[in-house]
Coordinates of N, CA and C and ligand atoms in Angstrom, one line a residue:
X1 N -15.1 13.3 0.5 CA -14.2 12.3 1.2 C -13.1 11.9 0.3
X2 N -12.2 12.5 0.4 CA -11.2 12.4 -1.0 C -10.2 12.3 -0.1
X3 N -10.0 12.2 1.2 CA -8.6 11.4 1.7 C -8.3 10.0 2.0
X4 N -7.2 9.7 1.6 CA -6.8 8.5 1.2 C -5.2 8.3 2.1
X5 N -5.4 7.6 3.2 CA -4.4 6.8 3.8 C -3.1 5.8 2.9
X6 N -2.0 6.1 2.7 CA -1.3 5.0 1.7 C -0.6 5.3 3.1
X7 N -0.3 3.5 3.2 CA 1.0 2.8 4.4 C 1.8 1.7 3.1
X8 N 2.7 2.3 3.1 CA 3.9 1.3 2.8 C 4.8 0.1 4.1
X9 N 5.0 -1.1 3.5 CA 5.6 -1.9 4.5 C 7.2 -1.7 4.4
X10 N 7.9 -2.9 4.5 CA 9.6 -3.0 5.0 C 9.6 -3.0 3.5
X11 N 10.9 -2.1 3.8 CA 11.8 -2.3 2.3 C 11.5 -0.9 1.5
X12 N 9.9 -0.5 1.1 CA 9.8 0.5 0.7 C 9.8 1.8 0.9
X13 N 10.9 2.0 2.2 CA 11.8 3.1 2.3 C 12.4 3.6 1.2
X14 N 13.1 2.3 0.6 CA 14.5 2.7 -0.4 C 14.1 2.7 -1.8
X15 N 12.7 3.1 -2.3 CA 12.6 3.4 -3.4 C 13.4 4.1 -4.0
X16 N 13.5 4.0 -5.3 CA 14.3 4.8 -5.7 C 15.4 4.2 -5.7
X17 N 16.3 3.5 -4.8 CA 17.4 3.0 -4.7 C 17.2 1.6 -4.9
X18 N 16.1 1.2 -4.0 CA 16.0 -0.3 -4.3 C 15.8 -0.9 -5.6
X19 N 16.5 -2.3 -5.9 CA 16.2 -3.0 -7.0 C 15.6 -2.1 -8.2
X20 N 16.5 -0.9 -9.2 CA 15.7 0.1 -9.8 C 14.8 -0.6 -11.0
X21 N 15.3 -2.1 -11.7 CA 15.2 -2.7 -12.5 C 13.7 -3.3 -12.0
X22 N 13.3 -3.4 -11.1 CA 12.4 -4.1 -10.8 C 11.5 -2.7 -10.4
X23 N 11.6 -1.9 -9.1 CA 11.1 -0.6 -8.8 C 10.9 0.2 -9.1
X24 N 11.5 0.3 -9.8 CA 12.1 1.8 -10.9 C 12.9 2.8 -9.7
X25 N 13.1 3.6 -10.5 CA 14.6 5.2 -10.0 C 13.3 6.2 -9.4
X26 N 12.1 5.9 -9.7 CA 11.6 7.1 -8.9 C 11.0 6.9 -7.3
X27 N 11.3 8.5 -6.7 CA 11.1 8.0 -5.2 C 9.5 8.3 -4.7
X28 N 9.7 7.5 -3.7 CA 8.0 7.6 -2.7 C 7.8 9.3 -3.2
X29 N 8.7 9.9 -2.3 CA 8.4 11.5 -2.5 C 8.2 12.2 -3.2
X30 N 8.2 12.0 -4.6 CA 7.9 12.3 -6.0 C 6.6 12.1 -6.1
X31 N 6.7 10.9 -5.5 CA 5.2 9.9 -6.2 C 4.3 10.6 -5.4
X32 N 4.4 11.0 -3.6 CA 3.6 11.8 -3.3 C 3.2 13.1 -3.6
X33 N 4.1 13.8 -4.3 CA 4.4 15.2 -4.4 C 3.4 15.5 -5.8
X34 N 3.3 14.4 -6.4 CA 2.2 14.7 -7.7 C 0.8 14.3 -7.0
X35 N 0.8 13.0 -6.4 CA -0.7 12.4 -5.8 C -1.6 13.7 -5.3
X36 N -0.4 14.7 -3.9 CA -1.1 15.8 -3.2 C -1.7 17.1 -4.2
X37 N -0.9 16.6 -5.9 CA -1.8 17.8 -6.7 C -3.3 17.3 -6.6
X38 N -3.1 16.3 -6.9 CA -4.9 15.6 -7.2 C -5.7 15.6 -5.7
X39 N -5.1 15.2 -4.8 CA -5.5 14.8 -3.3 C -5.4 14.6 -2.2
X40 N -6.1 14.5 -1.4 CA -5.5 14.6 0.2 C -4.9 13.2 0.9
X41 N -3.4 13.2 0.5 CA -2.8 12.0 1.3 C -2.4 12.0 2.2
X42 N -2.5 11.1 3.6 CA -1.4 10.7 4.5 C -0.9 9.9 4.2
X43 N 0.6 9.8 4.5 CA 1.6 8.8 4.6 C 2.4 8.3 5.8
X44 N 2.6 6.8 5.6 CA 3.0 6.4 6.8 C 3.8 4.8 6.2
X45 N 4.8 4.6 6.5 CA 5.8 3.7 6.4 C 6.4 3.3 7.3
X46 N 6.6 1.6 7.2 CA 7.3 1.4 8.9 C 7.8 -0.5 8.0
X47 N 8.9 -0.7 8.5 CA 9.7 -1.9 8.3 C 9.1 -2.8 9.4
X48 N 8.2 -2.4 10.1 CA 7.7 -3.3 11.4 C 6.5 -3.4 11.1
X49 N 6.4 -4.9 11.4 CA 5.1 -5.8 11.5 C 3.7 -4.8 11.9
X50 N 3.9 -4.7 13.6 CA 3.4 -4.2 14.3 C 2.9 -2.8 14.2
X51 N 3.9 -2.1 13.9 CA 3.8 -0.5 13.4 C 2.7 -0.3 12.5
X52 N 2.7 -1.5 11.8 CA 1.7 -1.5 10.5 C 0.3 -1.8 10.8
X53 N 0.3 -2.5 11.8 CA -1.2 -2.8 12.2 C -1.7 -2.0 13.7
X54 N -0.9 -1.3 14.2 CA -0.9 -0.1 15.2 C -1.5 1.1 14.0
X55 N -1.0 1.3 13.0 CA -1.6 1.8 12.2 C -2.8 1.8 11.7
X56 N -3.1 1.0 11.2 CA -4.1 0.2 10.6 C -5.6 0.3 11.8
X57 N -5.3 0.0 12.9 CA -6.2 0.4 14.0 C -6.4 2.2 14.2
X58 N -5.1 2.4 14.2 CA -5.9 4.2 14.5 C -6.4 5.2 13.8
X59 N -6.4 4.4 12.4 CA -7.3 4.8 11.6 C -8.1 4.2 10.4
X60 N -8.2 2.8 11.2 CA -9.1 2.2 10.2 C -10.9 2.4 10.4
X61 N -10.8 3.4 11.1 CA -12.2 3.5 11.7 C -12.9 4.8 11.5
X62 N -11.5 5.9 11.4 CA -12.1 7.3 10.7 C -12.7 7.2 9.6
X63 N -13.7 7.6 9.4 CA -14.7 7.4 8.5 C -14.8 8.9 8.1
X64 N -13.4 10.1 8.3 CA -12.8 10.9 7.1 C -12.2 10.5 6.0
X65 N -11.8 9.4 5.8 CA -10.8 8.9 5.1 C -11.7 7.7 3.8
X66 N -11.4 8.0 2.5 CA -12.4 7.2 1.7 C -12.0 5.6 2.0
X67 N -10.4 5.4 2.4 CA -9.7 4.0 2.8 C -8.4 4.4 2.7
X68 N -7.6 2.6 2.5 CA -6.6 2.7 3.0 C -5.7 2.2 1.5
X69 N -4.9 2.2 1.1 CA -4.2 2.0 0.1 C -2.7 1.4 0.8
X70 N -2.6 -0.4 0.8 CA -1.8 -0.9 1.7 C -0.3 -1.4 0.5
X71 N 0.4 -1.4 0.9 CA 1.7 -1.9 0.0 C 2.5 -2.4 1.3
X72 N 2.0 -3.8 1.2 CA 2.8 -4.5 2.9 C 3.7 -5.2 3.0
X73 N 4.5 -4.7 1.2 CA 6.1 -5.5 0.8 C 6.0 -7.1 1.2
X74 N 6.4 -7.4 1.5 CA 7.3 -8.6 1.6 C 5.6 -9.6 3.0
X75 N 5.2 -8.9 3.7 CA 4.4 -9.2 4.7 C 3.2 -9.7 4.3
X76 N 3.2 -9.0 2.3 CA 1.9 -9.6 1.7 C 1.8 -10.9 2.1
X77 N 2.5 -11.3 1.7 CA 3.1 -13.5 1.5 C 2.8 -13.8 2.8
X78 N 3.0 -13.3 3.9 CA 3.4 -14.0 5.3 C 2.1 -13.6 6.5
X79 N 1.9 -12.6 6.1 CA 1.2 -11.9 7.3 C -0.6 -12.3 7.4
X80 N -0.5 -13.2 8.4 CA -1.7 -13.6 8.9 C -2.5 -12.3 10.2
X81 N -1.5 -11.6 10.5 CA -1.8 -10.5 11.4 C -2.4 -9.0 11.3
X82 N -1.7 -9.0 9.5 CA -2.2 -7.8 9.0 C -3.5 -8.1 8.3
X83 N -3.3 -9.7 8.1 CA -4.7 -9.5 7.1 C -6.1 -9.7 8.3
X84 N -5.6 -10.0 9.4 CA -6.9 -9.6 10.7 C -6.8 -9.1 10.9
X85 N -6.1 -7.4 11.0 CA -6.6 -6.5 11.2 C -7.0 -5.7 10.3
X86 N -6.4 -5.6 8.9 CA -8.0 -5.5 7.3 C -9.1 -5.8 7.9
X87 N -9.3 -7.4 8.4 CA -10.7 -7.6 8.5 C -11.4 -6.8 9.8
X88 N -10.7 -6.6 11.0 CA -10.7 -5.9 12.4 C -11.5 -4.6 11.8
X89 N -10.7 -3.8 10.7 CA -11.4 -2.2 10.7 C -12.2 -2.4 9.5
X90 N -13.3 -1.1 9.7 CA -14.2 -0.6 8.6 C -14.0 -0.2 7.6
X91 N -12.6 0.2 7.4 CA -12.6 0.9 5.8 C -11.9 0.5 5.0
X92 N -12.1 0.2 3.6 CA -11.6 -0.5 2.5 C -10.6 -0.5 2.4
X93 N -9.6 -1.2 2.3 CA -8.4 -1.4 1.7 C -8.3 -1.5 0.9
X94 N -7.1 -1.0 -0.5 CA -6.9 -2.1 -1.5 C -5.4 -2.1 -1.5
X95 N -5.2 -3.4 -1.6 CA -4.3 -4.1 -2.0 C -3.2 -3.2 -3.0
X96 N -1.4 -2.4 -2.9 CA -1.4 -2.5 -4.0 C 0.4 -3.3 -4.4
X97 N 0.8 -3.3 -5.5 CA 2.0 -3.4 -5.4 C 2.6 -2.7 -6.6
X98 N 3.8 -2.6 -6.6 CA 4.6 -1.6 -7.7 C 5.1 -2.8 -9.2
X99 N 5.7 -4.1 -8.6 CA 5.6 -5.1 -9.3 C 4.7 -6.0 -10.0
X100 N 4.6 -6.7 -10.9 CA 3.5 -7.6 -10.9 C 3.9 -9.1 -10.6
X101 N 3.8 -8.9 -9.0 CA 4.2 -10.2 -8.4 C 3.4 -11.7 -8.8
X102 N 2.6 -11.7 -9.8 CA 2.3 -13.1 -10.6 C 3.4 -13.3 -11.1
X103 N 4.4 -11.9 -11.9 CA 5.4 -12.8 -12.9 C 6.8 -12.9 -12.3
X104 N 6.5 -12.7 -11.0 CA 8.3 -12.9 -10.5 C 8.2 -14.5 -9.6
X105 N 8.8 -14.6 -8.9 CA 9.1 -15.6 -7.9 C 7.4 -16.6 -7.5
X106 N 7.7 -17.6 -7.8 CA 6.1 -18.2 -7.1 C 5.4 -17.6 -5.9
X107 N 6.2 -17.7 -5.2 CA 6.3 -17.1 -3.6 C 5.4 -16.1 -3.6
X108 N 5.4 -15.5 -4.5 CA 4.8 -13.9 -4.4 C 3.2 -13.8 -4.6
X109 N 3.1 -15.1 -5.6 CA 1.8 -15.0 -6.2 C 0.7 -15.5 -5.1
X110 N 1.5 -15.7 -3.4 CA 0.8 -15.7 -2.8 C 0.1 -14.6 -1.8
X111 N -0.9 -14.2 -1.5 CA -0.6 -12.9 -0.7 C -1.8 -13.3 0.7
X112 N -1.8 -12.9 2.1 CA -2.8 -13.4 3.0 C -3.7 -12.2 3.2
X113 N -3.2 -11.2 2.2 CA -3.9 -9.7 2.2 C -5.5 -10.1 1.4
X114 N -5.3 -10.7 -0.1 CA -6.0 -10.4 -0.8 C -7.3 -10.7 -0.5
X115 N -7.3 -11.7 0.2 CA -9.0 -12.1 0.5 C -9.8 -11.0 1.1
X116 N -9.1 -10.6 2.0 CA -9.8 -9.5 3.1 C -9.8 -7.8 2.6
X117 N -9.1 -7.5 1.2 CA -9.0 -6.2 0.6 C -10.0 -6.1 -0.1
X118 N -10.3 -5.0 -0.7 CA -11.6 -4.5 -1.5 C -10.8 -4.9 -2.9
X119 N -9.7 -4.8 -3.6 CA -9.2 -5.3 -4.8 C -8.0 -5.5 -4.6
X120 N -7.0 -5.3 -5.8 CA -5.6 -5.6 -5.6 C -5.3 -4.8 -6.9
X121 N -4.4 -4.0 -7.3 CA -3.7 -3.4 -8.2 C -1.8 -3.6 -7.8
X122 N -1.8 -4.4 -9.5 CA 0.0 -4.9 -9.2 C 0.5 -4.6 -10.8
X123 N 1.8 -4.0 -10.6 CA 2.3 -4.3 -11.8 C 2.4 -2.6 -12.5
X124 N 2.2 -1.6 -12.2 CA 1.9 -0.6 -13.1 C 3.0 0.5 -12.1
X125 N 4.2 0.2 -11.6 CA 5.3 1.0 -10.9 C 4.6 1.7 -10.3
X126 N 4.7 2.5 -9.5 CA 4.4 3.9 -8.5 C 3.4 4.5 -8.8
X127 N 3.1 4.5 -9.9 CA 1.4 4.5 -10.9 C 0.8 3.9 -10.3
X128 N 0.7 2.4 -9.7 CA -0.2 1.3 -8.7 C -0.7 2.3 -8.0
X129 N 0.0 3.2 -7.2 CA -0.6 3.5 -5.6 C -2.3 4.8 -6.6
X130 N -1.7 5.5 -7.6 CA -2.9 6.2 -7.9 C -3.9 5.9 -8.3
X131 N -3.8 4.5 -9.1 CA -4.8 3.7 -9.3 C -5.6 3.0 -8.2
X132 N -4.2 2.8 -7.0 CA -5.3 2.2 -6.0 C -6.0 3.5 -5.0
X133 N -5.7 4.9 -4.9 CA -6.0 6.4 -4.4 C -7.9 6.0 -5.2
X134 N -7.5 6.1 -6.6 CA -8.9 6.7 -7.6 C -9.8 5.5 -7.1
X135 N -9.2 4.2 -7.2 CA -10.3 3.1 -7.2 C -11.0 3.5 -5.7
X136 N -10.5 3.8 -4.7 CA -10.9 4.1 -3.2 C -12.3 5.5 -3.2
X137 N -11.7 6.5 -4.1 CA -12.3 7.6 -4.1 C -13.2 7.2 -5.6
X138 N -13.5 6.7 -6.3 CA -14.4 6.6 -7.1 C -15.6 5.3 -7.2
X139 N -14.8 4.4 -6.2 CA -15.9 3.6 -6.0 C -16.7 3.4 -4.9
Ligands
DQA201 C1 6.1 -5.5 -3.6 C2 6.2 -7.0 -4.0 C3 6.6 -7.8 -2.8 O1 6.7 -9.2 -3.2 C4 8.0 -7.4 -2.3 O2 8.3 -8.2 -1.2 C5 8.0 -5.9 -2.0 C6 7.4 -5.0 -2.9 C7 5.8 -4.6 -4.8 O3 5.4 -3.4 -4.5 O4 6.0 -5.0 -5.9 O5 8.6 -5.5 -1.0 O6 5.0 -5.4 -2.6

């Protein structure tokens, strides 16, 4: 069971482009294009709320998949919706982000994900998501 769902939220379309100082220059598709040497990813990205937890439902329940590897941008902070539907399905989440949103903006150090995820990995760039892939598939 070595597949691992990663959904990115709004905003992290424009990797690579976005904020590179904060993001860094490298893109999602890179970042997957090494992950698929090690393992079996799906990807799924959506700037919409909804999209995200339409997602989150249709396959939070395949029990092919070791979990889910969430990066829900900006929605961390806000979203009361995604974090019931984490709690709604069966399979692990973890939490990740590309920043280490303790050391930026207060705002950030809040998240309505974290309670309801299996961990949280922040801070380690595009590197996060494979640390949050192994933690899914090793634990
Ligand atoms: C982010 C951190 C969030 O605060 C921000 O809104 C993002 C990206 C990260 O990966 O560092 O969109 O989740």
């Amino acid at each position: 069971m070595n597949k691992v769902l990663i959904i990115n939220g709004p905003n992290l379309n424009l990797l690579g482009r976005r904020e590179p100082g904060i993001y860094g220059s490298q893109t999602m598709e890179t970042c997957l294009e090494q992950l698929r040497q090690l393992y079996e990813i799906e990807y799924f990205q959506s700037n919409h709320e909804g999209a995200i937890i339409d997602k989150l439902h249709e396959v939070g329940f395949d029990r092919t998949y070791a979990g889910i590897v969430l990066n829900a941008g900006a929605y961390t902070h806000t979203s009361i919706a995604i974090a019931d539907a984490i709690s709604a399905i069966e399979l692990p989440v973890v939490e990740v982000h590309i920043s280490n949103v303790h050391s930026r903006e207060p705002f950030r150090r809040d998240s309505k994900i974290s309670p309801v995820c299996r961990g949280v990995i922040a801070g380690f760039g595009l590197d996060s998501y494979r640390l949050g892939v192994e933690a899914l598939i090793h634990s």
